PDB file of C-alpha atoms and ligand atoms in Angstrom:
ATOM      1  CA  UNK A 740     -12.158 -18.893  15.161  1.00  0.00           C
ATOM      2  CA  UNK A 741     -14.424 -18.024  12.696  1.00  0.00           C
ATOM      3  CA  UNK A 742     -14.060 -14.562  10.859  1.00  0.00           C
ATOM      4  CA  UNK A 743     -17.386 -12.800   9.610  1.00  0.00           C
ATOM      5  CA  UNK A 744     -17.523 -12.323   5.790  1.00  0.00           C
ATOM      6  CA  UNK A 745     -17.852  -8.415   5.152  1.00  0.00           C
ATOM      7  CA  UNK A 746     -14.917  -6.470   6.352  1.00  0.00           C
ATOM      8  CA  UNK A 747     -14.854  -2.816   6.912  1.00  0.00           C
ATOM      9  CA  UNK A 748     -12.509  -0.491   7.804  1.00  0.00           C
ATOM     10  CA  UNK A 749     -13.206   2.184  11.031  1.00  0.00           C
ATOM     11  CA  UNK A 750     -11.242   4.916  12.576  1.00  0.00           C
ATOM     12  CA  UNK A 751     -12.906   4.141  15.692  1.00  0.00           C
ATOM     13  CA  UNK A 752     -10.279   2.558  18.219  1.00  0.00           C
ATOM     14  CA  UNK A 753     -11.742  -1.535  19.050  1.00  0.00           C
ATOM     15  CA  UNK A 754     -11.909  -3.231  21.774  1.00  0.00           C
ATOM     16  CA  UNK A 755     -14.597  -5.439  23.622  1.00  0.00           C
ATOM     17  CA  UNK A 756     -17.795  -3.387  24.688  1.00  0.00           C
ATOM     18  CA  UNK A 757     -17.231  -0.596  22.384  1.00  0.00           C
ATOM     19  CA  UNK A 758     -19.987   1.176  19.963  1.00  0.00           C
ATOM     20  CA  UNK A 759     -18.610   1.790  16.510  1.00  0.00           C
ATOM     21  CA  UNK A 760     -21.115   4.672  14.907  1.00  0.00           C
ATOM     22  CA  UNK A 761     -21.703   4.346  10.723  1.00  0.00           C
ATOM     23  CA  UNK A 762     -20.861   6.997   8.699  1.00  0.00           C
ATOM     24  CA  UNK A 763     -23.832   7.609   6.163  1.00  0.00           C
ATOM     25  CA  UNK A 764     -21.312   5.666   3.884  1.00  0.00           C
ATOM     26  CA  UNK A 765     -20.899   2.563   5.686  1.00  0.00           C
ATOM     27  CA  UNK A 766     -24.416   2.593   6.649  1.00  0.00           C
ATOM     28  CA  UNK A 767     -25.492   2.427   3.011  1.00  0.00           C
ATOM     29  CA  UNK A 768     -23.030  -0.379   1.941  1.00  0.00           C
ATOM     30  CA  UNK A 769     -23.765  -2.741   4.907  1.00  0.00           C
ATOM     31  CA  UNK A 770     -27.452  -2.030   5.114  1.00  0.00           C
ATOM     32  CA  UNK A 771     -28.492  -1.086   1.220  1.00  0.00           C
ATOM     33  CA  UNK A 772     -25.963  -3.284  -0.560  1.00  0.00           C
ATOM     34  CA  UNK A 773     -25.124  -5.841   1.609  1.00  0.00           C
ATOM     35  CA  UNK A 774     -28.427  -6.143   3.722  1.00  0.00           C
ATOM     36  CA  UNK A 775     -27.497  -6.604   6.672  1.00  0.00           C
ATOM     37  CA  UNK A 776     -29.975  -6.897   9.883  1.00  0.00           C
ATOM     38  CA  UNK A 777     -29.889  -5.952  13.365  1.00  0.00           C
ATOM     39  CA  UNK A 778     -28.054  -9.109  14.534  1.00  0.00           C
ATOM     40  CA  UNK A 779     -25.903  -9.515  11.929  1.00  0.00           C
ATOM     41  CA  UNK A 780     -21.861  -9.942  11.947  1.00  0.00           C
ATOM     42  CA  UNK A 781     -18.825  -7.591  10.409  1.00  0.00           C
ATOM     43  CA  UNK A 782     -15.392  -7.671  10.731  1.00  0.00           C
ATOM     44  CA  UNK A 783     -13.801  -4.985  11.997  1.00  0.00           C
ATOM     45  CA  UNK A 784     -10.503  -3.056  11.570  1.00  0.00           C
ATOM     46  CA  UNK A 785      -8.387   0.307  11.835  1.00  0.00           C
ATOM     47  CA  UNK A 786      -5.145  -0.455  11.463  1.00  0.00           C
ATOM     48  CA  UNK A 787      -3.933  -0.522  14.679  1.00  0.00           C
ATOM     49  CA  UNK A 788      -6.175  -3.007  17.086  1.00  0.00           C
ATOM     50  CA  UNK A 789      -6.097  -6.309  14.835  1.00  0.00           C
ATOM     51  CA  UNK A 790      -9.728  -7.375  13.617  1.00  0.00           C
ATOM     52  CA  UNK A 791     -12.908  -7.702  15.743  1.00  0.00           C
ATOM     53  CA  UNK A 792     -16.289  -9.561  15.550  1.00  0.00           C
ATOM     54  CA  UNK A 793     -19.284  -7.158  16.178  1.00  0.00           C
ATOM     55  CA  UNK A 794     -22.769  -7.348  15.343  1.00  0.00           C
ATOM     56  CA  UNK A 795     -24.820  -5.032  14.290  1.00  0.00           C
ATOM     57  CA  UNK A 796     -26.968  -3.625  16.902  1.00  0.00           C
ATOM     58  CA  UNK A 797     -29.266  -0.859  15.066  1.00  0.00           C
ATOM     59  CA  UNK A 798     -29.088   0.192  11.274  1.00  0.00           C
ATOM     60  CA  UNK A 799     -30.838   2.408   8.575  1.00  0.00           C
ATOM     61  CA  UNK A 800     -29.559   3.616   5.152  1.00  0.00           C
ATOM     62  CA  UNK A 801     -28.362   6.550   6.469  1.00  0.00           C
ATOM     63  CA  UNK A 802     -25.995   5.508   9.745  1.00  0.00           C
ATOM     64  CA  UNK A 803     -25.977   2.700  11.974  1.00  0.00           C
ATOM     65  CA  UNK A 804     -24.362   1.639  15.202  1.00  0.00           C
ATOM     66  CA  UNK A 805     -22.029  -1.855  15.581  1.00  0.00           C
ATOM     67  CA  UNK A 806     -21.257  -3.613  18.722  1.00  0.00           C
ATOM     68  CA  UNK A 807     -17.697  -4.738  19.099  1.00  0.00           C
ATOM     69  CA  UNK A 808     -17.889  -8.167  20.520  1.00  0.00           C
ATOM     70  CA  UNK A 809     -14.415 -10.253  20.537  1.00  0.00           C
ATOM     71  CA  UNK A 810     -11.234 -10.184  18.533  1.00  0.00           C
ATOM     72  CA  UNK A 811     -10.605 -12.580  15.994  1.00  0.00           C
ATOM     73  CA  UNK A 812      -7.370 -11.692  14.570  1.00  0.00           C
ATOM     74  CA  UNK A 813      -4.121 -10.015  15.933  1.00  0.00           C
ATOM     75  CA  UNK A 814      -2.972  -6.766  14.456  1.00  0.00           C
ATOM     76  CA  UNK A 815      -0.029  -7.966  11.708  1.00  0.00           C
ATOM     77  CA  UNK A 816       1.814  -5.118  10.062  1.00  0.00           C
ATOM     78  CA  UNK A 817       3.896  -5.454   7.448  1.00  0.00           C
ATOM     79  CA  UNK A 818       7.692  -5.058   7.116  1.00  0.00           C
ATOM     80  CA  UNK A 819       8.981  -1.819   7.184  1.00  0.00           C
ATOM     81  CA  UNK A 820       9.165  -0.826   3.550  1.00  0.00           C
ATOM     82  CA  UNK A 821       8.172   1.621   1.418  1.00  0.00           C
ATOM     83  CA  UNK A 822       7.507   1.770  -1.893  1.00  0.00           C
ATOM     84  CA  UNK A 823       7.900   4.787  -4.106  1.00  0.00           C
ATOM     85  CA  UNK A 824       6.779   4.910  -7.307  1.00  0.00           C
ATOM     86  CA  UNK A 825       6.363   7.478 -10.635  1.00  0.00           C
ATOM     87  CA  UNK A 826       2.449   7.933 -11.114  1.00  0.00           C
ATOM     88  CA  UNK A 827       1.264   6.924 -14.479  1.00  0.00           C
ATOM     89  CA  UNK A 828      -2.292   6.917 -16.240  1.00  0.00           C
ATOM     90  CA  UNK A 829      -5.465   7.101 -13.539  1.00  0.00           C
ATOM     91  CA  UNK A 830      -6.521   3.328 -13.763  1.00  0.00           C
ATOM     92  CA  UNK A 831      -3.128   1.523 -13.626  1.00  0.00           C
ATOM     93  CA  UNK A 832      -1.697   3.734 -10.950  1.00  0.00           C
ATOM     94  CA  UNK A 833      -4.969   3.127  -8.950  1.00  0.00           C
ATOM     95  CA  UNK A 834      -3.844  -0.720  -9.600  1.00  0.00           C
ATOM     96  CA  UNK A 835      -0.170  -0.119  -8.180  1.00  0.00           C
ATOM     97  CA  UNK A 836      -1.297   1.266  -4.789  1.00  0.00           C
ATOM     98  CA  UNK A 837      -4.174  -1.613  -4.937  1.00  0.00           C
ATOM     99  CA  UNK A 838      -1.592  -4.033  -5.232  1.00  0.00           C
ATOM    100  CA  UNK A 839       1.166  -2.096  -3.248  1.00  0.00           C
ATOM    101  CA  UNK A 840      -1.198  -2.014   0.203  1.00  0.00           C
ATOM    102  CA  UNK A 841      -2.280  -6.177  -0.638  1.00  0.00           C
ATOM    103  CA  UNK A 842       1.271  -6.978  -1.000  1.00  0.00           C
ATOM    104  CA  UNK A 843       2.355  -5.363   2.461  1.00  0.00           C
ATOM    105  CA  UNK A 844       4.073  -2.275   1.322  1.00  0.00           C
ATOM    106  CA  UNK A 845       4.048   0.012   4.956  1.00  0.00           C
ATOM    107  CA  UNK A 846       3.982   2.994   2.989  1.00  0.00           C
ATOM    108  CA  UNK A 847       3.154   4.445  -0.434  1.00  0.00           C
ATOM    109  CA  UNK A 848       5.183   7.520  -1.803  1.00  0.00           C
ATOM    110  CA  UNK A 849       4.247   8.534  -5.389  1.00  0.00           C
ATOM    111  CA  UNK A 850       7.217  10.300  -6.757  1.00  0.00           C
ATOM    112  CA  UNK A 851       7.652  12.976  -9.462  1.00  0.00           C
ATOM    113  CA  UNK A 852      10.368  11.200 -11.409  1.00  0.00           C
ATOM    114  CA  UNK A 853      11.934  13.734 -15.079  1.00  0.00           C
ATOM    115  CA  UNK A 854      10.006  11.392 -17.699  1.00  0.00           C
ATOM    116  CA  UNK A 855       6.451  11.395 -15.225  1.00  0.00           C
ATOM    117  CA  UNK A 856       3.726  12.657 -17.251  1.00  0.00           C
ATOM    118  CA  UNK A 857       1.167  13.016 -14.546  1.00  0.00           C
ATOM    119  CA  UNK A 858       1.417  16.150 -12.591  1.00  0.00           C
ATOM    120  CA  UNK A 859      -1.253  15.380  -9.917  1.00  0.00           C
ATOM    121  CA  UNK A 860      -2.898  12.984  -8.344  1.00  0.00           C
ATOM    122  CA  UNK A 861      -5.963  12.425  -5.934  1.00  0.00           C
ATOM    123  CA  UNK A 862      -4.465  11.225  -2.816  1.00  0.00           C
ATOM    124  CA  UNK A 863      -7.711  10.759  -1.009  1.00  0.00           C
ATOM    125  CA  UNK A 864      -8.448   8.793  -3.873  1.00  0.00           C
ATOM    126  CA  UNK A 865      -5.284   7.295  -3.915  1.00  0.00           C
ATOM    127  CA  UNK A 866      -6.007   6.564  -0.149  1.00  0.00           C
ATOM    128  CA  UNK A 867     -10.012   4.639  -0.475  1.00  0.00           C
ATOM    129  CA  UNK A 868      -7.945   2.424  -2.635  1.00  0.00           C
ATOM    130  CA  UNK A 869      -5.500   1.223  -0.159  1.00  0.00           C
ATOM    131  CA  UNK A 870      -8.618   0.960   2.462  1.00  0.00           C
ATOM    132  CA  UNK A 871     -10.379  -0.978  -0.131  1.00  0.00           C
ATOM    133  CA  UNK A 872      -7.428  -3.290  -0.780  1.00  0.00           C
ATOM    134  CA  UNK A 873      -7.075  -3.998   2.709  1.00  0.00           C
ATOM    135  CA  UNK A 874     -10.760  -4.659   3.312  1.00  0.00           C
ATOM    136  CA  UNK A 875     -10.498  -7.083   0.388  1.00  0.00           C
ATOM    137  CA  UNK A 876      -7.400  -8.800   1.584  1.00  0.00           C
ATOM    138  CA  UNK A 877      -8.032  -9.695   4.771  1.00  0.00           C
ATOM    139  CA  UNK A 878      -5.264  -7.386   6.015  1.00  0.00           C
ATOM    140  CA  UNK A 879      -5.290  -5.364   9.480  1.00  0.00           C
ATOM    141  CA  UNK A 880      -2.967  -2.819   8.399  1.00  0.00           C
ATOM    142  CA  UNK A 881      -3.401   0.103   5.454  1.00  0.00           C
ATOM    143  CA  UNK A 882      -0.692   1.520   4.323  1.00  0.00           C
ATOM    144  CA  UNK A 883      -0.439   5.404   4.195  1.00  0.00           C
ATOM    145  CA  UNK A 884      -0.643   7.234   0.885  1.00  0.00           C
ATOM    146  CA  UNK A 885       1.235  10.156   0.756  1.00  0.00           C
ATOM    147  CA  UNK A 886       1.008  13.099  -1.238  1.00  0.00           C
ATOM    148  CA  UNK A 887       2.684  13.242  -4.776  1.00  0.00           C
ATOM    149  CA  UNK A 888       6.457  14.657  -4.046  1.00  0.00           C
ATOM    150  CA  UNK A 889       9.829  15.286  -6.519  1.00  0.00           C
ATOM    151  CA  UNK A 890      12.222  12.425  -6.401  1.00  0.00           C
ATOM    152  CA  UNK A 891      14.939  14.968  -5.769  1.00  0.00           C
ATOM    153  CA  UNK A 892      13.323  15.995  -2.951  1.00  0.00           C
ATOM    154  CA  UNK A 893      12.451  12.446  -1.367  1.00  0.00           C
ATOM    155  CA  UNK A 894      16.225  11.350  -2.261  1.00  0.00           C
ATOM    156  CA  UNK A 895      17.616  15.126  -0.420  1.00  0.00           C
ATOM    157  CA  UNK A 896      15.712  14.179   3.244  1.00  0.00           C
ATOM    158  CA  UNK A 897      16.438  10.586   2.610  1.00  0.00           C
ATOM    159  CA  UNK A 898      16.992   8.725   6.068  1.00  0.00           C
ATOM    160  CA  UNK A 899      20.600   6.976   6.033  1.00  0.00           C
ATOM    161  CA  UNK A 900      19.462   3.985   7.425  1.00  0.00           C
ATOM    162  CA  UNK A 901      16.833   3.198   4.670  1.00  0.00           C
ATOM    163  CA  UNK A 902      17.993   0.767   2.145  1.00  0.00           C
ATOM    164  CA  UNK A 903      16.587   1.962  -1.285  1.00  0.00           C
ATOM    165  CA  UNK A 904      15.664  -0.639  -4.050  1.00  0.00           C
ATOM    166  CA  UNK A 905      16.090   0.683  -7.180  1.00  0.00           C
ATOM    167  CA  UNK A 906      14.291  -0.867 -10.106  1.00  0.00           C
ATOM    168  CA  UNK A 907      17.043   0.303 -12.817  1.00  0.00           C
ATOM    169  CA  UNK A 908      15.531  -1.077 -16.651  1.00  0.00           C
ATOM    170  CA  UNK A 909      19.143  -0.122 -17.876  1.00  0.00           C
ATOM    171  CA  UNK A 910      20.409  -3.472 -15.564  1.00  0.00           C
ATOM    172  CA  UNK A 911      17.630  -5.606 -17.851  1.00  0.00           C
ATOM    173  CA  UNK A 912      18.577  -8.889 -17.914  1.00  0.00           C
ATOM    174  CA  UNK A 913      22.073  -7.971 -15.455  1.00  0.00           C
ATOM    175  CA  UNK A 914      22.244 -10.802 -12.517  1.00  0.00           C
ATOM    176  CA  UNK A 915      22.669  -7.944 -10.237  1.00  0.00           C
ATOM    177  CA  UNK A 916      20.543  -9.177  -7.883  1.00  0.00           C
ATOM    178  CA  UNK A 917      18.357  -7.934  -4.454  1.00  0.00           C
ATOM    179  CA  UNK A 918      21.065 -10.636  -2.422  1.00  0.00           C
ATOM    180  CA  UNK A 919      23.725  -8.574  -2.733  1.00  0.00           C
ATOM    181  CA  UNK A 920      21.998  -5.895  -0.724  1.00  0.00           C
ATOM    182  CA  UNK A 921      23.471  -5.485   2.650  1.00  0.00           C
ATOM    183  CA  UNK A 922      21.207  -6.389   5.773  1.00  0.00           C
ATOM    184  CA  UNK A 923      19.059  -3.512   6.559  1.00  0.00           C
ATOM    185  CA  UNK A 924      15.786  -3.337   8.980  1.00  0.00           C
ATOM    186  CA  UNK A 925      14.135  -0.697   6.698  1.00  0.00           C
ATOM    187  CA  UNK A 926      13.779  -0.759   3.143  1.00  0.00           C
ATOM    188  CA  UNK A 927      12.057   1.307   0.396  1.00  0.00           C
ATOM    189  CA  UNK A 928      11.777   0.206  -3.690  1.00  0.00           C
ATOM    190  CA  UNK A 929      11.720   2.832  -5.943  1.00  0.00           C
ATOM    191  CA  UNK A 930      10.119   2.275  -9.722  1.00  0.00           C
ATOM    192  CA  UNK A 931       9.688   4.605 -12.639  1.00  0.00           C
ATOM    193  CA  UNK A 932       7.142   5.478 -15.482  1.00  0.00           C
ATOM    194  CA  UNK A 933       6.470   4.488 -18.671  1.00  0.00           C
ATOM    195  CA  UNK A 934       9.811   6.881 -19.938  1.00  0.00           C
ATOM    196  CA  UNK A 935      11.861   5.055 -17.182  1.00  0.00           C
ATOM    197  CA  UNK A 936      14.399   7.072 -15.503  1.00  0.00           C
ATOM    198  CA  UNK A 937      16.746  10.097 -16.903  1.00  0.00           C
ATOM    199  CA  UNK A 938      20.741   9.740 -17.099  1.00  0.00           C
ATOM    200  CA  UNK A 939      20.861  12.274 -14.971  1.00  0.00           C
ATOM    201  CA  UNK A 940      18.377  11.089 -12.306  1.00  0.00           C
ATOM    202  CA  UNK A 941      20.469   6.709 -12.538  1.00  0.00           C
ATOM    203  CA  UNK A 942      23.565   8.552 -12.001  1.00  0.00           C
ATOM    204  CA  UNK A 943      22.715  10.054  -8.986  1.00  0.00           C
ATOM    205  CA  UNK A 944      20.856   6.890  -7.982  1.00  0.00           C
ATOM    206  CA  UNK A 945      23.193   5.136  -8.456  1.00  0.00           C
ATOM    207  CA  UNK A 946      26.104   7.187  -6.646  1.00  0.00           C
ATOM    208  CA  UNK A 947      24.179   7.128  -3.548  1.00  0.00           C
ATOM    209  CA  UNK A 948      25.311   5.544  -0.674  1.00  0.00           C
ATOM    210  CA  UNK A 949      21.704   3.819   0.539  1.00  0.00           C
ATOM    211  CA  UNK A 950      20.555   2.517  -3.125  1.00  0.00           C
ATOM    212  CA  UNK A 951      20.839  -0.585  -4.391  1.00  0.00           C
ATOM    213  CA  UNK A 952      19.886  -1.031  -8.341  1.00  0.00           C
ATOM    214  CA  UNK A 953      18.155  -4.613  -8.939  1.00  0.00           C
ATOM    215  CA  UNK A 954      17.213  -5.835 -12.119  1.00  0.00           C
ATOM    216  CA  UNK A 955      13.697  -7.271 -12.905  1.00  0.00           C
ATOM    217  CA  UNK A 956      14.695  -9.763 -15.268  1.00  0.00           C
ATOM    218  CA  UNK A 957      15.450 -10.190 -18.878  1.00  0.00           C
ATOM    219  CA  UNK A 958      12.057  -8.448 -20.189  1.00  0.00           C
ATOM    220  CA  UNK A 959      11.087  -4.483 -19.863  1.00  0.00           C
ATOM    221  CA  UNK A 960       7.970  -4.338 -18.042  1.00  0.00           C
ATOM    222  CA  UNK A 961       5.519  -2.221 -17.644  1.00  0.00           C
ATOM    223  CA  UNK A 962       5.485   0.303 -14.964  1.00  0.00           C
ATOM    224  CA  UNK A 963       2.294  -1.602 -13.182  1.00  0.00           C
ATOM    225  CA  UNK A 964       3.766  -4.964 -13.786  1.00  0.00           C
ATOM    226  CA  UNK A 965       7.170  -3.434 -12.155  1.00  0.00           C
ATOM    227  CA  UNK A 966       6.204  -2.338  -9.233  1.00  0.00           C
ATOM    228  CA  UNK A 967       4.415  -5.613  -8.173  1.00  0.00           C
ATOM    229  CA  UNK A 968       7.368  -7.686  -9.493  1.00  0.00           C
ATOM    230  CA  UNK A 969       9.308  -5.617  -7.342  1.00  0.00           C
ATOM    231  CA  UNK A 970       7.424  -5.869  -4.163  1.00  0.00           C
ATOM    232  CA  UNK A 971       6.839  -9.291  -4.624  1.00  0.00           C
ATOM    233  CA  UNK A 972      10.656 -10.163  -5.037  1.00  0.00           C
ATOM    234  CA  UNK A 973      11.639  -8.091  -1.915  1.00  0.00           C
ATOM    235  CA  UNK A 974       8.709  -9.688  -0.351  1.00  0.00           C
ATOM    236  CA  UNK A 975      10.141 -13.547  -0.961  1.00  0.00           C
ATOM    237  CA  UNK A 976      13.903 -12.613  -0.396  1.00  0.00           C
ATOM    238  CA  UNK A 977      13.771 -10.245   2.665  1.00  0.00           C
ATOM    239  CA  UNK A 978       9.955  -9.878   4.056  1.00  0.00           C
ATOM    240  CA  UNK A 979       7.390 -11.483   5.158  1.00  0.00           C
ATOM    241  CA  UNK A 980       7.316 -14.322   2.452  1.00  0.00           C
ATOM    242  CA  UNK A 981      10.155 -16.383   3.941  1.00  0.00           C
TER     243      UNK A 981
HETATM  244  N1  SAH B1374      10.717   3.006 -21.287  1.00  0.00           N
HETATM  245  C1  SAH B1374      11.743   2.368 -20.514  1.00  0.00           C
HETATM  246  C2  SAH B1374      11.158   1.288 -19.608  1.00  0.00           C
HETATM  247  C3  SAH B1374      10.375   1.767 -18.446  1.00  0.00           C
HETATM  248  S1  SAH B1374       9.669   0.461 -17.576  1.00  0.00           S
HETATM  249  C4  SAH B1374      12.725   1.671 -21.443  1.00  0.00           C
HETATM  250  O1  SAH B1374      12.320   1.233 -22.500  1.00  0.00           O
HETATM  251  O2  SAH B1374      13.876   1.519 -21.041  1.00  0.00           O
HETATM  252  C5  SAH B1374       9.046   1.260 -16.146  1.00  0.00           C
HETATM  253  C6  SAH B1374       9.841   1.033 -14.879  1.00  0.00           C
HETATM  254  O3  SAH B1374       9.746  -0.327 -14.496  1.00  0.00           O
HETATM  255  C7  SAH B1374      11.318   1.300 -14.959  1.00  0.00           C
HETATM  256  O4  SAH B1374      11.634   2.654 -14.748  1.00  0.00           O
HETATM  257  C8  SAH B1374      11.897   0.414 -13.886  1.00  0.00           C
HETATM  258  O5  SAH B1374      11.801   1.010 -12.616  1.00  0.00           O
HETATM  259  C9  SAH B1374      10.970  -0.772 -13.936  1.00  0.00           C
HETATM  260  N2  SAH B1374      11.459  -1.894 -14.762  1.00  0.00           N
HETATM  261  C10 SAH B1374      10.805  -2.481 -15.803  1.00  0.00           C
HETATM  262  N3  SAH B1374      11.484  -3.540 -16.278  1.00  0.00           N
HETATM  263  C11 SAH B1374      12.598  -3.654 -15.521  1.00  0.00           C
HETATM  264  C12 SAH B1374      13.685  -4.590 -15.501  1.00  0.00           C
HETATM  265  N4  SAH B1374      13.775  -5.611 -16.345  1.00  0.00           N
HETATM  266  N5  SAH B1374      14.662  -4.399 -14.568  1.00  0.00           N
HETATM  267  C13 SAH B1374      14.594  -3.370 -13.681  1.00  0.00           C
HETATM  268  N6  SAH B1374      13.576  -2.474 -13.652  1.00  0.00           N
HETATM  269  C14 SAH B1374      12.583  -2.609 -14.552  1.00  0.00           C
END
């Protein structure tokens, strides 16, 4: 089945027959930038319904109404795992959430970690990224992008049955690998900043029940680079990759 080019993302629940209105937004992307006509065919998606063909059946600069014609892809979420991570400068942590929602993360938790320089964060911000990445991906689902939080306090309501992942740069170059995790049907991975991680905050990692430190290799990387190596090896050895 053929899948219309432009994608956009629509809180509007889909389903055959239904009238999606344009926010002023969306109406001046499809119709100013991407100049579209009456006629003319979108992908749709919200996140829950899968993706659906409609056509545009009346449009200005300034809203718009779609009609929702057939489905052309089945919703897919992704595995059930989060990924936490300590915020960093504005452009690369904008990357990690990019790449965190392409890569199928369910869930996006930055964390307040001791060595995290950045005290705030946009979260809507944070948020149009993952709907962007999504849009871009081909993906039906977008991941949630929750507010910034303390580690401590994440780790105190942790939920027992949640393996945690945790990307420890003292194991650098250690074989201690993500296979010697024990089966678990929901995971998290937890990186750090730039600093990496306090004594303090490894030792109480690592006396927790639920964690499991992995090591990324033989080379430090880079907090970005991390959390995509990260996602990418859980993604191959336990998700959706296999
Ligand atoms: N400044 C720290 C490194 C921080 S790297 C130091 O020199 O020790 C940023 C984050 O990426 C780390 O907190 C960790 O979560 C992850 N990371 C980077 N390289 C890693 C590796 N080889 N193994 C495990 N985690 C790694």
């Amino acid at each position: 089945m053929s899948r219309p080019k432009i994608r956009l993302h629509v809180e509007h629940p889909l389903s055959q027959g239904q009238t999606v209105d344009l926010s002023r937004e969306q109406a001046n992307y499809l119709f100013a930038v991407m100049r579209l006509s009456p006629g003319d065919e979108v992908a749709l998606f919200n996140g829950r319904d899968g993706e659906w063909r409609a056509r545009v059946a009346d449009g200005s600069k300034r809203g718009g109404t779609l009609a929702v014609e057939e489905q052309t892809a089945p919703q897919q979420d992704p595995p059930d795992l989060w990924l936490l991570f300590a915020p960093i400068k504005k452009a690369r942590t904008d990357f990690i959430v990019e790449k965190a929602a392409e890569m199928g993360a369910a869930r996006i938790l930055p964390v307040q970690t001791d060595f995290t320089n950045s005290e705030r964060i946009r979260q809507d911000r944070l948020q149009a990224h993952a709907v962007e990445a999504a849009e871009q991906c081909g993906g039906t689902y977008v991941p949630t992008v929750e507010e910034l939080r303390p580690l401590s306090a994440v780790l105190d309501a942790w939920p027992a049955d949640r393996r945690l992942v945790f990307a420890d740069e003292a194991l650098v170059g250690a074989k201690r690998a993500l296979a010697a995790a024990p089966d678990a049907a929901k995971w998290a991975i937890l990186t750090g900043p730039e600093g990496g991680f306090s004594d303090a905050e490894r030792t109480r990692l690592r006396g927790l029940p639920f964690v499991t430190p992995i090591s990324l290799g033989p080379r430090i990387l880079r907090a970005d680079t991390a959390a995509v190596a990260a996602l990418a090896l859980w993604q191959a050895e336990r998700g959706d990759w296999r």
